[in-house]
Amino acid sequence: MPSERPRDPWHELPGVDDTVVVRPRGSTVVPDDEDTVLRARGRSTATAAQGVGASARPAPRLHGVRVAGRDLLLDVPVVVGRRPTAPRVVAGVTPRLVEVPSPSHEVSGSHVEVRQHGETVVVTDLRSTNGTRVTEPGRVPVSLRQGESLVARAGTIVDVGDGNLLEILPPQRIIPTKEPLL
């Protein structure tokens, strides 16, 4: 009695082409481990590259932060300090570490984090010793307590000490390409 093959729900999905690409006989090219190409039928290359369950909603426009004369895009969180280190447990993406000079040691090792959540920029004091002073345009300066966060808008100045100022920059216009860049 022949054994019945177990059902594989992946191969029963409509519109999925599970063509297996193999090396021709007599070829001297060494194959790699990835010899299966999955592509949904009827989709453009750019759409297929986004994945089967990709959202049709456009990505939020990314703000920036100016630190020590460098403009950084907030595509990942930015941790600023005298000798910044990544957190021991990273939830999500690893932050970009930016070192600033602090001859008087007013700036903590990892002093402040700037990250973007959707369209909002959040500034968080990372339990710094000397605190963080935030000045939003047209508002009175605010001192953040250890571990406190604040929603910041474009034009906000963050003072971490020793003359180190961070400026929250307006969202950047990023024009998506139709084909992935190599």
Short mmCIF file of C-alpha atoms in Angstrom, two decimals:
data_model
loop_
_atom_site.label_atom_id
_atom_site.label_comp_id
_atom_site.label_asym_id
_atom_site.label_seq_id
_atom_site.Cartn_x
_atom_site.Cartn_y
_atom_site.Cartn_z
CA MET A 1 0.00 0.00 0.00
CA PRO A 2 1.61 3.30 -1.04
CA SER A 3 2.02 5.86 1.71
CA GLU A 4 0.06 9.06 1.23
CA ARG A 5 2.14 12.23 1.17
CA PRO A 6 1.26 14.72 3.97
CA ARG A 7 -0.49 17.88 2.84
CA ASP A 8 1.72 20.93 2.54
CA PRO A 9 -0.36 24.13 2.88
CA TRP A 10 2.40 26.29 1.33
CA HIS A 11 2.04 24.58 -2.04
CA GLU A 12 -1.72 25.03 -1.97
CA LEU A 13 -1.55 28.84 -1.89
CA PRO A 14 -3.06 30.36 -5.04
CA GLY A 15 -0.72 32.47 -7.13
CA VAL A 16 2.55 31.09 -5.71
CA ASP A 17 5.04 29.75 -8.23
CA ASP A 18 7.33 27.22 -6.55
CA THR A 19 9.59 26.54 -9.50
CA VAL A 20 12.80 24.74 -8.55
CA VAL A 21 15.89 25.92 -10.37
CA VAL A 22 18.63 23.30 -10.69
CA ARG A 23 22.06 23.30 -12.26
CA PRO A 24 22.26 21.79 -15.75
CA ARG A 25 24.01 18.44 -16.13
CA GLY A 26 27.69 18.69 -16.83
CA SER A 27 27.93 22.19 -15.35
CA THR A 28 31.07 22.94 -13.36
CA VAL A 29 29.40 25.74 -11.39
CA VAL A 30 29.04 24.86 -7.71
CA PRO A 31 25.40 25.37 -6.67
CA ASP A 32 24.57 27.38 -3.60
CA ASP A 33 22.18 26.22 -0.91
CA GLU A 34 19.36 28.46 -2.11
CA ASP A 35 18.12 26.83 -5.31
CA THR A 36 14.40 27.51 -4.92
CA VAL A 37 12.86 30.71 -6.24
CA LEU A 38 9.41 31.71 -4.99
CA ARG A 39 7.59 34.43 -6.86
CA ALA A 40 3.92 35.33 -6.77
CA ARG A 41 2.36 35.32 -10.21
CA GLY A 42 1.14 38.57 -11.71
CA ARG A 43 3.23 40.87 -9.50
CA SER A 44 5.94 43.26 -10.52
CA THR A 45 9.52 42.64 -9.37
CA ALA A 46 9.40 45.58 -6.96
CA THR A 47 6.17 44.38 -5.37
CA ALA A 48 7.43 40.81 -5.08
CA ALA A 49 10.62 42.04 -3.39
CA GLN A 50 8.51 43.56 -0.61
CA GLY A 51 7.14 40.19 0.37
CA VAL A 52 3.83 38.38 0.14
CA GLY A 53 2.25 40.14 3.14
CA ALA A 54 3.69 43.63 2.53
CA SER A 55 1.47 46.55 3.40
CA ALA A 56 0.28 48.92 0.68
CA ARG A 57 0.68 51.84 3.13
CA PRO A 58 3.72 54.04 2.37
CA ALA A 59 6.56 54.14 4.87
CA PRO A 60 6.65 57.20 7.12
CA ARG A 61 8.96 60.02 6.10
CA LEU A 62 12.07 59.93 8.22
CA HIS A 63 13.18 62.81 10.42
CA GLY A 64 16.83 63.47 11.04
CA VAL A 65 19.01 64.61 13.91
CA ARG A 66 22.09 66.84 13.69
CA VAL A 67 24.78 65.75 16.15
CA ALA A 68 28.27 67.27 16.27
CA GLY A 69 27.85 68.71 12.77
CA ARG A 70 26.67 65.40 11.27
CA ASP A 71 23.15 64.94 9.90
CA LEU A 72 21.82 61.45 10.68
CA LEU A 73 18.62 59.92 9.36
CA LEU A 74 16.40 58.37 12.05
CA ASP A 75 16.00 55.07 10.20
CA VAL A 76 17.33 53.46 13.40
CA PRO A 77 17.45 54.87 16.95
CA VAL A 78 20.45 57.11 17.71
CA VAL A 79 22.22 56.88 21.09
CA VAL A 80 24.44 59.87 21.91
CA GLY A 81 27.01 59.99 24.68
CA ARG A 82 30.63 60.34 25.73
CA ARG A 83 31.25 56.63 25.07
CA PRO A 84 27.85 55.22 24.05
CA THR A 85 27.08 51.52 24.17
CA ALA A 86 24.14 49.56 22.85
CA PRO A 87 21.70 48.25 25.45
CA ARG A 88 22.34 44.70 26.67
CA VAL A 89 18.96 43.59 25.37
CA VAL A 90 18.05 45.14 22.03
CA ALA A 91 14.35 45.15 21.15
CA GLY A 92 14.15 45.63 17.40
CA VAL A 93 17.05 47.17 15.51
CA THR A 94 20.47 47.95 16.96
CA PRO A 95 20.88 51.69 17.59
CA ARG A 96 23.44 53.91 15.86
CA LEU A 97 26.03 55.01 18.45
CA VAL A 98 27.31 58.60 18.24
CA GLU A 99 30.20 59.75 20.39
CA VAL A 100 30.47 63.42 21.40
CA PRO A 101 33.39 65.14 23.18
CA SER A 102 33.00 65.92 26.86
CA PRO A 103 36.20 67.30 28.39
CA SER A 104 34.36 68.24 31.62
CA HIS A 105 32.57 64.86 31.77
CA GLU A 106 29.14 66.54 31.78
CA VAL A 107 27.92 64.05 29.18
CA SER A 108 27.18 60.52 30.39
CA GLY A 109 28.52 57.45 28.58
CA SER A 110 25.13 56.77 26.95
CA HIS A 111 23.31 60.04 27.59
CA VAL A 112 20.27 60.35 25.33
CA GLU A 113 18.36 58.33 22.73
CA VAL A 114 16.54 59.84 19.74
CA ARG A 115 14.17 57.55 17.83
CA GLN A 116 11.27 57.85 15.43
CA HIS A 117 7.95 56.09 16.09
CA GLY A 118 5.79 56.44 12.98
CA GLU A 119 5.75 60.19 12.27
CA THR A 120 6.79 61.13 15.84
CA VAL A 121 10.31 61.73 17.18
CA VAL A 122 10.92 60.76 20.82
CA VAL A 123 13.87 62.00 22.89
CA THR A 124 14.68 59.85 25.94
CA ASP A 125 17.16 60.62 28.70
CA LEU A 126 19.07 57.37 29.34
CA ARG A 127 19.40 57.95 33.11
CA SER A 128 22.15 60.51 32.57
CA THR A 129 23.95 61.98 35.57
CA ASN A 130 23.59 65.66 34.63
CA GLY A 131 20.24 65.50 32.82
CA THR A 132 19.08 66.61 29.39
CA ARG A 133 17.65 70.03 28.52
CA VAL A 134 15.14 70.18 25.64
CA THR A 135 14.05 73.43 23.96
CA GLU A 136 11.18 73.23 21.47
CA PRO A 137 10.60 76.17 19.11
CA GLY A 138 8.54 78.86 20.83
CA ARG A 139 8.49 77.02 24.19
CA VAL A 140 10.25 77.27 27.53
CA PRO A 141 13.22 74.87 27.93
CA VAL A 142 12.41 71.64 29.79
CA SER A 143 14.84 69.50 31.80
CA LEU A 144 14.21 65.78 31.43
CA ARG A 145 14.49 63.66 34.55
CA GLN A 146 16.45 60.42 34.46
CA GLY A 147 14.71 58.01 32.09
CA GLU A 148 12.06 60.55 31.02
CA SER A 149 10.93 60.83 27.38
CA LEU A 150 9.53 63.74 25.41
CA VAL A 151 7.93 64.01 21.96
CA ALA A 152 9.97 66.48 19.90
CA ARG A 153 9.17 68.26 16.66
CA ALA A 154 11.45 69.64 13.96
CA GLY A 155 13.59 72.51 15.24
CA THR A 156 13.85 71.15 18.78
CA ILE A 157 17.29 71.61 20.39
CA VAL A 158 18.53 68.99 22.86
CA ASP A 159 21.42 70.06 25.15
CA VAL A 160 23.33 67.12 26.64
CA GLY A 161 26.10 69.25 28.20
CA ASP A 162 29.63 70.45 27.43
CA GLY A 163 28.28 72.50 24.52
CA ASN A 164 26.91 69.44 22.69
CA LEU A 165 23.62 70.34 21.02
CA LEU A 166 21.39 68.02 19.00
CA GLU A 167 18.85 69.43 16.57
CA ILE A 168 15.78 67.52 15.40
CA LEU A 169 15.53 67.95 11.63
CA PRO A 170 12.33 67.93 9.54
CA PRO A 171 11.30 64.79 7.65
CA GLN A 172 13.33 63.97 4.57
CA ARG A 173 11.69 63.34 1.24
CA ILE A 174 12.81 59.89 0.12
CA ILE A 175 11.72 58.86 -3.35
CA PRO A 176 11.40 55.07 -3.58
CA THR A 177 12.98 53.39 -6.58
CA LYS A 178 11.08 50.92 -8.75
CA GLU A 179 13.89 48.37 -8.77
CA PRO A 180 15.99 47.39 -5.76
CA LEU A 181 19.45 48.96 -5.68
CA LEU A 182 22.40 46.59 -5.98
#
